[in-house]
Amino acid sequence: MTDNSARFHAGHFFLLLVTTLFAGLQTGCGNESVPRSTELLPETGDVSMVVFCPGDEHDNTVPLAVTEFPSTAAGQFLPCDVSALELFYSVVSEADSAGKLMILVLPEGESFSGSRDHLVIQIDSNGLPVAVMPDIVPEMLEDSLWDDPVIRQETILQLILFLKPDMILQIAPEAGSGVGIIRFWLENAEQNNITVSVYVSPVSEDQYRGWGAFTGKGIENRILEGMDLSGFAATVRMISGLEWNTPGNGYPAMQAFYPVEGE
């Protein structure tokens, strides 16, 4: 166990600046979720988060280890010819059109312009926020955990709890820290009332297969069978309070959730 009592809390500099800059969002933008029908829909967390992660040769099989986390369902996708990134950027656009407040954690250089003032955090190839680097001599940062991308997820978590957005999209880096980032959110989702949907891409660009997972309140611990990317996206829409029952949009992975009482 690491004792952080003598360390800088990771991301405090970044959190302080962003909290100051975006404090107005809590009152000016708020969490103005579009009402959704809850009839026969599973109970989920108040906030929906989607994490994209590049796959590698060590974690691209059916994620049996992932289901060791409580309230987590996961499985390998069926082969398909859909671009996952394009598919889920379309979901983000739908969320924007529906008036959802979003936090987007995107690779450096990427941005998103929508109908309201969403918070966009850019990260470098190591998964570290690039907004502000403290003006401190390097020796003072040696034991600060400033350059630990997994620890710095705590910064993003605190922003989520402070701003209470409707939806978060995070694209994890290709630097090998993606598994640790996924583990962080699997461990912190349910207790913070967040439903996390994880997409891990195939190893090879010419393979349209990877694996996905859901974790949070109302999710049954199990391996999912027969899930494809369109169904995964439909599940994300359902969790996020978006229109999901549209022909051609796929079917939600309802087997991931505990049966609705009275269904």
Coordinates of C-alpha atoms in Angstrom, one line a residue:
M1 CA 0.0 0.0 0.0
T2 CA 1.4 3.4 -1.0
D3 CA 1.3 6.1 1.6
N4 CA 0.3 9.3 -0.1
S5 CA 0.3 11.5 3.0
A6 CA 3.6 13.1 2.1
R7 CA 2.9 13.4 -1.6
F8 CA 1.2 15.9 -3.7
H9 CA -2.3 14.6 -4.4
A10 CA -2.2 13.6 -8.1
G11 CA -3.8 16.2 -10.3
H12 CA -4.5 18.8 -7.5
F13 CA -3.0 21.5 -9.6
F14 CA -5.1 20.5 -12.6
L15 CA -8.2 20.0 -10.5
L16 CA -7.9 23.4 -8.8
L17 CA -7.5 25.3 -12.1
V18 CA -10.4 23.4 -13.9
T19 CA -12.7 23.7 -10.8
T20 CA -12.1 27.5 -10.9
L21 CA -12.7 27.8 -14.6
F22 CA -15.8 25.6 -14.8
A23 CA -17.5 26.4 -11.4
G24 CA -20.1 28.3 -13.4
L25 CA -21.1 25.1 -15.2
Q26 CA -22.7 23.8 -12.1
T27 CA -25.2 26.6 -12.0
G28 CA -25.1 27.9 -15.6
C29 CA -25.3 24.5 -17.3
G30 CA -26.3 22.1 -14.6
N31 CA -27.4 18.5 -15.0
E32 CA -30.4 19.1 -17.3
S33 CA -31.1 15.5 -18.3
V34 CA -33.8 14.9 -20.8
P35 CA -36.6 12.9 -19.0
R36 CA -36.7 9.3 -20.0
S37 CA -39.3 6.6 -19.6
T38 CA -38.2 4.2 -16.9
E39 CA -40.9 1.6 -17.6
L40 CA -39.2 -1.8 -17.9
L41 CA -35.8 -0.3 -18.0
P42 CA -33.1 -1.5 -15.7
E43 CA -31.9 0.6 -12.8
T44 CA -28.5 2.2 -13.5
G45 CA -26.3 4.9 -12.1
D46 CA -27.0 8.6 -12.4
V47 CA -24.0 9.2 -14.7
S48 CA -23.0 7.2 -17.8
M49 CA -19.4 6.9 -18.8
V50 CA -17.9 5.3 -21.9
V51 CA -14.2 4.3 -22.0
F52 CA -12.5 3.4 -25.2
C53 CA -9.2 1.5 -24.9
P54 CA -6.8 0.1 -27.6
G55 CA -6.5 -3.7 -27.3
D56 CA -3.2 -5.6 -27.1
E57 CA -2.2 -9.2 -27.4
H58 CA -2.5 -9.8 -23.7
D59 CA -6.1 -8.5 -23.0
N60 CA -8.0 -9.1 -26.3
T61 CA -9.6 -12.4 -25.4
V62 CA -12.9 -12.9 -23.5
P63 CA -12.2 -10.9 -20.3
L64 CA -12.8 -13.5 -17.7
A65 CA -10.7 -11.6 -15.2
V66 CA -12.9 -8.5 -15.6
T67 CA -15.9 -10.3 -14.3
E68 CA -14.1 -10.8 -11.0
F69 CA -15.1 -7.2 -10.2
P70 CA -18.5 -6.9 -8.5
S71 CA -21.5 -5.7 -10.6
T72 CA -19.6 -6.3 -13.9
A73 CA -20.7 -8.1 -17.1
A74 CA -18.3 -8.5 -20.0
G75 CA -17.9 -10.5 -23.2
Q76 CA -16.2 -10.6 -26.6
F77 CA -18.0 -8.9 -29.5
L78 CA -19.3 -10.7 -32.6
P79 CA -17.4 -9.9 -35.7
C80 CA -18.8 -6.9 -37.6
D81 CA -17.7 -4.2 -40.0
V82 CA -18.6 -1.1 -38.0
S83 CA -16.1 1.5 -37.0
A84 CA -16.5 1.7 -33.2
L85 CA -15.0 5.2 -32.9
E86 CA -17.4 6.6 -35.5
L87 CA -20.3 4.7 -33.9
F88 CA -19.7 6.2 -30.5
Y89 CA -18.9 9.7 -31.7
S90 CA -22.4 9.6 -33.2
V91 CA -23.7 8.6 -29.8
V92 CA -21.9 11.7 -28.3
S93 CA -23.5 13.9 -31.0
E94 CA -26.9 12.4 -30.1
A95 CA -26.2 13.2 -26.4
D96 CA -25.3 16.8 -27.4
S97 CA -28.4 17.2 -29.4
A98 CA -30.5 15.9 -26.5
G99 CA -29.0 18.6 -24.2
K100 CA -26.9 16.3 -22.1
L101 CA -23.9 17.9 -20.3
M102 CA -20.8 15.9 -21.1
I103 CA -17.1 15.6 -20.0
L104 CA -15.0 14.4 -22.9
V105 CA -11.4 13.1 -22.2
L106 CA -9.8 13.1 -25.7
P107 CA -6.4 12.6 -27.2
E108 CA -4.3 15.8 -27.5
G109 CA -5.3 17.8 -30.6
E110 CA -8.9 16.5 -30.7
S111 CA -11.9 18.5 -29.6
F112 CA -15.7 18.5 -29.7
S113 CA -17.9 21.5 -30.5
G114 CA -21.5 21.0 -29.5
S115 CA -24.7 22.9 -28.6
R116 CA -23.6 23.6 -25.0
D117 CA -20.4 24.2 -23.1
H118 CA -19.1 20.7 -22.5
L119 CA -15.9 20.2 -20.6
V120 CA -13.1 18.8 -22.8
I121 CA -10.0 17.4 -21.2
Q122 CA -7.1 16.6 -23.5
I123 CA -4.6 13.9 -22.6
D124 CA -1.2 13.1 -24.1
S125 CA 0.0 9.7 -25.4
N126 CA 0.6 8.6 -21.8
G127 CA -2.9 9.4 -20.7
L128 CA -1.9 12.5 -18.7
P129 CA -4.0 15.7 -18.9
V130 CA -2.1 18.4 -20.8
A131 CA -3.9 21.4 -19.6
V132 CA -1.5 22.6 -16.9
M133 CA 1.8 21.4 -15.8
P134 CA 2.8 22.9 -12.4
D135 CA 5.6 25.4 -12.6
I136 CA 7.7 23.5 -10.1
V137 CA 11.3 22.2 -10.2
P138 CA 11.3 18.5 -11.3
E139 CA 12.8 17.4 -8.0
M140 CA 9.6 18.4 -6.2
L141 CA 7.5 16.2 -8.5
E142 CA 9.6 13.0 -8.2
D143 CA 7.4 11.6 -5.5
S144 CA 4.2 13.4 -6.4
L145 CA 2.5 10.8 -8.6
W146 CA 1.9 13.6 -11.1
D147 CA 3.0 11.4 -14.0
D148 CA 0.9 8.4 -13.1
P149 CA -2.0 8.2 -15.6
V150 CA -4.0 5.8 -13.5
I151 CA -3.7 7.9 -10.3
R152 CA -4.6 10.9 -12.3
Q153 CA -8.0 9.3 -13.0
E154 CA -8.9 10.5 -9.5
T155 CA -8.8 14.1 -11.0
I156 CA -11.4 13.1 -13.6
L157 CA -13.5 11.3 -11.0
Q158 CA -13.6 14.4 -8.7
L159 CA -14.6 16.6 -11.7
I160 CA -17.5 14.1 -12.4
L161 CA -18.6 14.3 -8.8
F162 CA -18.4 18.1 -8.8
L163 CA -20.0 18.9 -12.2
K164 CA -22.5 16.0 -12.2
P165 CA -22.6 15.6 -15.9
D166 CA -24.9 13.3 -17.8
M167 CA -22.3 11.5 -19.8
I168 CA -18.5 11.1 -20.0
L169 CA -16.5 9.8 -23.0
Q170 CA -12.9 8.9 -22.4
I171 CA -10.5 7.6 -25.1
A172 CA -7.6 5.8 -23.3
P173 CA -4.1 6.2 -24.7
E174 CA -2.2 3.5 -26.5
A175 CA 0.7 3.6 -24.1
G176 CA -0.2 0.4 -22.1
S177 CA -1.9 2.3 -19.3
G178 CA -5.4 1.5 -20.7
V179 CA -5.9 -1.7 -18.6
G180 CA -5.0 0.2 -15.4
I181 CA -7.5 3.0 -16.4
I182 CA -10.2 0.5 -17.0
R183 CA -9.5 -1.2 -13.6
F184 CA -9.7 2.2 -11.9
W185 CA -13.2 2.8 -13.2
L186 CA -14.4 -0.8 -12.6
E187 CA -13.4 -0.3 -9.0
N188 CA -14.9 3.1 -8.5
A189 CA -18.1 3.0 -10.6
E190 CA -20.8 1.6 -8.4
Q191 CA -19.9 3.5 -5.2
N192 CA -20.0 6.8 -7.1
N193 CA -23.2 6.0 -8.9
I194 CA -21.6 5.8 -12.3
T195 CA -22.4 3.2 -14.9
V196 CA -19.3 2.5 -17.0
S197 CA -19.3 1.0 -20.4
V198 CA -15.9 -0.2 -21.6
Y199 CA -14.9 -0.9 -25.3
V200 CA -11.6 -2.5 -26.0
S201 CA -10.6 -2.6 -29.7
P202 CA -9.2 -5.5 -31.6
V203 CA -5.4 -5.9 -31.8
S204 CA -5.2 -5.7 -35.6
E205 CA -6.8 -2.9 -37.6
D206 CA -8.3 -5.5 -40.1
Q207 CA -10.1 -7.4 -37.3
Y208 CA -13.5 -6.0 -36.3
R209 CA -13.7 -7.7 -33.0
G210 CA -12.8 -6.8 -29.4
W211 CA -14.5 -7.0 -26.0
G212 CA -16.8 -4.9 -24.0
A213 CA -17.9 -4.6 -20.3
F214 CA -20.5 -2.8 -18.2
T215 CA -20.2 -2.1 -14.5
G216 CA -22.3 -0.3 -12.0
K217 CA -25.6 -0.4 -10.1
G218 CA -28.1 -3.0 -11.4
I219 CA -25.6 -4.9 -13.5
E220 CA -25.3 -8.7 -13.0
N221 CA -21.9 -10.3 -12.7
R222 CA -21.6 -12.6 -15.7
I223 CA -20.1 -13.3 -19.1
L224 CA -22.1 -11.8 -22.0
E225 CA -22.8 -13.9 -25.1
G226 CA -23.8 -12.8 -28.6
M227 CA -23.0 -9.1 -28.2
D228 CA -22.1 -6.9 -31.2
L229 CA -20.9 -3.3 -31.4
S230 CA -24.4 -2.0 -32.5
G231 CA -25.9 -3.7 -29.4
F232 CA -23.2 -2.3 -27.2
A233 CA -23.9 1.2 -28.6
A234 CA -27.7 0.7 -28.0
T235 CA -26.9 -0.3 -24.4
V236 CA -24.9 2.9 -24.0
R237 CA -27.8 4.9 -25.4
M238 CA -30.2 3.2 -23.0
I239 CA -28.0 3.8 -20.0
S240 CA -27.5 7.4 -21.0
G241 CA -31.2 8.2 -21.4
L242 CA -31.0 8.6 -25.2
E243 CA -33.3 7.2 -27.8
W244 CA -32.3 3.6 -28.2
N245 CA -35.4 1.8 -29.5
T246 CA -34.8 2.8 -33.1
P247 CA -34.7 0.4 -36.0
G248 CA -31.2 -0.3 -37.2
N249 CA -29.6 0.8 -34.0
G250 CA -29.1 -2.7 -32.6
Y251 CA -30.5 -4.2 -29.4
P252 CA -29.3 -3.5 -25.9
A253 CA -27.4 -6.2 -24.0
M254 CA -30.3 -6.7 -21.5
Q255 CA -28.7 -9.9 -20.2
A256 CA -26.1 -7.6 -18.5
F257 CA -28.7 -6.3 -16.1
Y258 CA -30.7 -7.8 -13.2
P259 CA -34.3 -8.4 -14.3
V260 CA -36.6 -5.5 -13.7
E261 CA -38.9 -6.1 -10.8
G262 CA -42.3 -7.0 -12.1
E263 CA -41.1 -7.7 -15.6

